[in-house]
Every structure is written in C-alpha cells, then in structure tokens.
Amino acid sequence: SLLIGVGLILLMALTGNADAIDFSNIQDDAAVPAGDLFGPNTIGQTFVFYHPNLHSIHVRWVASADLAYSNESQIILHLRLANTTIDHVTASIPLSKLLHNNFAIFSFPPIPDSHNQSFYFFLDAAQANITRGSISVWASGEDIYPDGALLLNDIRTDRDLAFRAYYQPDPATLVETALRSLVTKLGA
C-alpha cells in the first residue's frame, strides 16, 4: 500500500493535480461567528503565505438552519496583496456549496510569486440573494494567528477567521517528498 501511495503522489505530480497545505496558514479555532455576511458587509483576513503557487483558500462556515436563497446565489472571495485595493484574483462558489460547520473551497489559478507575500482576502455576499436566515464564517475568540487578523468591513479586529491556505507544489517537490517518504518507511 505504501508503493501505491507513492505512485499516486507521482501521478499527481505529473498531471498537476496535487494540493498541499501551508502549515503556517491553518487557523482552525472556531469559537464565535465573525459577523453576518450580507449585502455590503464583508468579512476578511490578512495572512502571510510561505510558498509559491497559492491556489486556494478554505473557510469554515456558519449557516443558520433556516437559510434560504435564490438558485443563482454566490459568495465571492477577493484576494489582494496586502495594503492594495486591486483584486489580484477573485473566486466564487455557489451558496449551495456552503454547509454549516464545514470548509468551502475557493480555488483560483496558482499565483507563482506568492512565496513570503502578505495577502488580504475578503468575502463578498452582494450576489448571495439570501431571502431568509444568515451566513457567517467561524472565527477565533481572540487573536491566535500571528501573521494576520480578521477584518470586518475593512476594520481590523482582535480575532482571526477559521481558514486554511493551499498551494500547488511543483512536480519536483512532490517527487522528492514521495521518495523521502518511501526511504523513511523502508528504513523503519
């Protein structure tokens, strides 16, 4: 089964379908809802990314049990370099993909020069068309993430969103990781 796992890693490396998490950008504390996301309100997070090829951000949702919305409803993620006002990329997901207490994935083309860059993303519900209920994102109860902060309507708070950031490793890195894993397992 180890060889099958290594083979799958190599296959992903060769097809470009690999996904890796930046372990410095895992903030899983879900103590309180960040605030209602509707209309002109935005919920965002600043962070520093430590790898090239940033390509997805996952956020953990709070959805009320009575949530209702139109079929074309979407949430948009705007990703910017820190201290800029121009979107570097945007990504959207249908509101139907948001499940209470689960992560939803916003994917975009890999950003090659994301290594050691400061970013800011915010969520926009202007196209959500919510007719009943509410949505939010889980946040920490205090500032526990050292490389950024939660922003509500562009105002910094002393909390952090529950989020994760992923990158697309290059094939050479995946092959090296797979071979290192194989050598470690065979040596044990």
Tab-separated table of C-alpha atoms in Angstrom:
chain	number	residue	atom	x	y	z
A	1	SER	CA	0.000	0.000	0.000
A	2	LEU	CA	2.990	2.290	0.558
A	3	LEU	CA	4.067	1.851	-3.052
A	4	ILE	CA	0.526	2.613	-4.213
A	5	GLY	CA	0.582	5.823	-2.159
A	6	VAL	CA	3.934	6.852	-3.613
A	7	GLY	CA	2.634	6.002	-7.093
A	8	LEU	CA	-0.419	8.219	-6.559
A	9	ILE	CA	1.796	11.104	-5.425
A	10	LEU	CA	3.946	10.688	-8.518
A	11	LEU	CA	0.840	10.556	-10.741
A	12	MET	CA	-0.461	13.788	-9.178
A	13	ALA	CA	2.927	15.396	-9.714
A	14	LEU	CA	2.948	14.516	-13.370
A	15	THR	CA	-0.669	15.596	-14.007
A	16	GLY	CA	-0.517	18.830	-11.985
A	17	ASN	CA	-3.433	17.827	-9.735
A	18	ALA	CA	-1.564	17.991	-6.440
A	19	ASP	CA	-2.594	20.055	-3.448
A	20	ALA	CA	-0.539	20.948	-0.383
A	21	ILE	CA	-1.383	22.978	2.696
A	22	ASP	CA	0.809	25.763	4.017
A	23	PHE	CA	1.001	24.578	7.632
A	24	SER	CA	1.640	28.162	8.757
A	25	ASN	CA	-1.813	29.055	7.451
A	26	ILE	CA	-4.079	26.701	9.336
A	27	GLN	CA	-6.349	28.552	11.738
A	28	ASP	CA	-8.984	26.069	12.889
A	29	ASP	CA	-10.194	27.734	16.094
A	30	ALA	CA	-13.948	28.173	15.663
A	31	ALA	CA	-15.089	29.931	18.834
A	32	VAL	CA	-17.554	32.547	17.530
A	33	PRO	CA	-19.208	33.639	14.280
A	34	ALA	CA	-17.265	36.526	12.731
A	35	GLY	CA	-20.439	38.520	11.975
A	36	ASP	CA	-23.281	38.441	9.453
A	37	LEU	CA	-22.215	38.338	5.829
A	38	PHE	CA	-24.876	40.058	3.750
A	39	GLY	CA	-25.358	42.988	1.396
A	40	PRO	CA	-22.423	45.395	1.572
A	41	ASN	CA	-20.879	43.722	4.668
A	42	THR	CA	-17.557	41.956	4.146
A	43	ILE	CA	-15.557	39.538	6.274
A	44	GLY	CA	-11.823	39.209	5.599
A	45	GLN	CA	-8.460	38.007	6.842
A	46	THR	CA	-4.871	39.134	6.371
A	47	PHE	CA	-2.164	36.458	6.186
A	48	VAL	CA	1.388	35.751	5.038
A	49	PHE	CA	1.856	32.891	2.582
A	50	TYR	CA	5.141	30.962	2.648
A	51	HIS	CA	5.133	29.009	-0.631
A	52	PRO	CA	4.904	29.746	-4.334
A	53	ASN	CA	1.714	28.828	-6.206
A	54	LEU	CA	-1.003	29.803	-3.725
A	55	HIS	CA	-4.159	28.450	-5.354
A	56	SER	CA	-6.980	28.001	-2.854
A	57	ILE	CA	-8.377	29.311	0.378
A	58	HIS	CA	-10.760	27.291	2.516
A	59	VAL	CA	-13.069	28.968	5.039
A	60	ARG	CA	-15.284	27.363	7.684
A	61	TRP	CA	-18.904	28.480	7.522
A	62	VAL	CA	-21.688	29.224	9.961
A	63	ALA	CA	-25.094	28.857	8.296
A	64	SER	CA	-28.406	29.237	10.104
A	65	ALA	CA	-30.807	26.282	9.948
A	66	ASP	CA	-33.431	28.428	8.194
A	67	LEU	CA	-31.093	29.663	5.421
A	68	ALA	CA	-32.913	30.229	2.114
A	69	TYR	CA	-31.591	31.860	-1.054
A	70	SER	CA	-32.162	32.030	-4.792
A	71	ASN	CA	-30.557	29.369	-7.014
A	72	GLU	CA	-28.052	31.745	-8.622
A	73	SER	CA	-26.691	32.942	-5.255
A	74	GLN	CA	-22.900	33.158	-4.952
A	75	ILE	CA	-20.242	34.181	-2.468
A	76	ILE	CA	-17.181	35.893	-3.943
A	77	LEU	CA	-13.681	35.794	-2.485
A	78	HIS	CA	-11.465	38.759	-3.366
A	79	LEU	CA	-7.729	38.158	-2.891
A	80	ARG	CA	-5.381	41.122	-2.819
A	81	LEU	CA	-1.789	41.770	-1.958
A	82	ALA	CA	-1.767	43.410	1.465
A	83	ASN	CA	-2.219	47.180	1.507
A	84	THR	CA	-3.593	47.312	-2.039
A	85	THR	CA	-7.094	48.000	-3.303
A	86	ILE	CA	-6.976	45.976	-6.520
A	87	ASP	CA	-8.035	42.322	-6.634
A	88	HIS	CA	-5.167	40.010	-7.548
A	89	VAL	CA	-7.718	37.232	-8.191
A	90	THR	CA	-11.353	36.526	-7.433
A	91	ALA	CA	-13.113	33.211	-6.982
A	92	SER	CA	-16.742	32.401	-6.383
A	93	ILE	CA	-18.761	29.470	-5.155
A	94	PRO	CA	-22.491	28.866	-5.221
A	95	LEU	CA	-24.189	29.423	-1.888
A	96	SER	CA	-25.422	25.825	-2.172
A	97	LYS	CA	-21.816	24.664	-1.501
A	98	LEU	CA	-21.810	26.243	1.968
A	99	LEU	CA	-22.627	23.761	4.696
A	100	HIS	CA	-22.820	24.694	8.348
A	101	ASN	CA	-19.566	23.979	10.183
A	102	ASN	CA	-17.774	22.750	7.024
A	103	PHE	CA	-14.968	24.270	4.987
A	104	ALA	CA	-15.772	25.550	1.497
A	105	ILE	CA	-13.030	25.868	-1.113
A	106	PHE	CA	-12.314	28.946	-3.191
A	107	SER	CA	-9.904	27.884	-5.971
A	108	PHE	CA	-8.075	30.067	-8.473
A	109	PRO	CA	-5.102	29.764	-10.841
A	110	PRO	CA	-1.817	29.303	-8.931
A	111	ILE	CA	-0.009	32.536	-8.033
A	112	PRO	CA	3.661	31.784	-8.841
A	113	ASP	CA	5.139	34.666	-6.813
A	114	SER	CA	3.119	34.092	-3.611
A	115	HIS	CA	6.197	32.995	-1.600
A	116	ASN	CA	6.598	35.170	1.551
A	117	GLN	CA	3.886	37.572	0.385
A	118	SER	CA	1.350	39.324	2.619
A	119	PHE	CA	-2.212	38.922	1.377
A	120	TYR	CA	-5.709	40.035	2.302
A	121	PHE	CA	-8.852	38.166	1.280
A	122	PHE	CA	-12.405	39.156	1.919
A	123	LEU	CA	-15.756	37.527	1.315
A	124	ASP	CA	-18.491	39.404	-0.504
A	125	ALA	CA	-22.161	38.340	-0.351
A	126	ALA	CA	-23.536	41.054	-2.657
A	127	GLN	CA	-24.656	38.297	-5.077
A	128	ALA	CA	-25.936	35.946	-2.368
A	129	ASN	CA	-29.663	36.823	-2.648
A	130	ILE	CA	-30.426	35.473	0.833
A	131	THR	CA	-34.175	35.504	1.459
A	132	ARG	CA	-34.154	34.016	4.965
A	133	GLY	CA	-31.571	33.158	7.602
A	134	SER	CA	-27.928	34.181	7.765
A	135	ILE	CA	-24.370	33.119	6.970
A	136	SER	CA	-21.051	33.883	8.581
A	137	VAL	CA	-17.584	32.422	8.949
A	138	TRP	CA	-16.207	30.918	12.148
A	139	ALA	CA	-13.595	32.989	13.957
A	140	SER	CA	-11.335	32.608	16.961
A	141	GLY	CA	-12.319	34.205	20.246
A	142	GLU	CA	-9.009	36.059	20.416
A	143	ASP	CA	-6.011	36.864	18.220
A	144	ILE	CA	-4.232	33.498	17.981
A	145	TYR	CA	-2.929	33.610	14.392
A	146	PRO	CA	0.381	35.528	14.414
A	147	ASP	CA	0.545	36.512	10.723
A	148	GLY	CA	-2.724	38.410	10.334
A	149	ALA	CA	-6.116	39.449	11.636
A	150	LEU	CA	-9.830	39.284	10.918
A	151	LEU	CA	-11.278	42.388	9.266
A	152	LEU	CA	-14.973	43.257	9.372
A	153	ASN	CA	-15.889	45.790	6.679
A	154	ASP	CA	-12.143	46.540	6.376
A	155	ILE	CA	-11.800	47.260	10.119
A	156	ARG	CA	-9.174	45.193	11.947
A	157	THR	CA	-10.315	43.114	14.953
A	158	ASP	CA	-8.509	41.107	17.626
A	159	ARG	CA	-9.699	37.765	16.200
A	160	ASP	CA	-8.896	35.509	13.211
A	161	LEU	CA	-11.033	33.658	10.680
A	162	ALA	CA	-11.109	29.875	10.582
A	163	PHE	CA	-9.273	29.349	7.294
A	164	ARG	CA	-6.629	27.313	5.523
A	165	ALA	CA	-4.440	28.239	2.540
A	166	TYR	CA	-3.188	25.757	-0.050
A	167	TYR	CA	-0.584	25.780	-2.785
A	168	GLN	CA	0.158	23.682	-5.837
A	169	PRO	CA	3.639	22.209	-5.375
A	170	ASP	CA	5.796	21.740	-8.424
A	171	PRO	CA	6.351	18.150	-9.640
A	172	ALA	CA	9.978	18.056	-8.430
A	173	THR	CA	8.918	18.873	-4.857
A	174	LEU	CA	6.220	16.189	-4.922
A	175	VAL	CA	8.608	13.570	-6.273
A	176	GLU	CA	11.212	14.499	-3.640
A	177	THR	CA	8.595	14.255	-0.865
A	178	ALA	CA	7.350	10.883	-2.155
A	179	LEU	CA	10.859	9.452	-2.370
A	180	ARG	CA	11.780	10.776	1.084
A	181	SER	CA	8.629	9.140	2.484
A	182	LEU	CA	9.455	5.851	0.763
A	183	VAL	CA	13.028	5.841	2.089
A	184	THR	CA	11.787	6.631	5.625
A	185	LYS	CA	9.209	3.819	5.521
A	186	LEU	CA	11.632	1.273	4.085
A	187	GLY	CA	14.234	2.192	6.704
A	188	ALA	CA	11.787	1.701	9.603
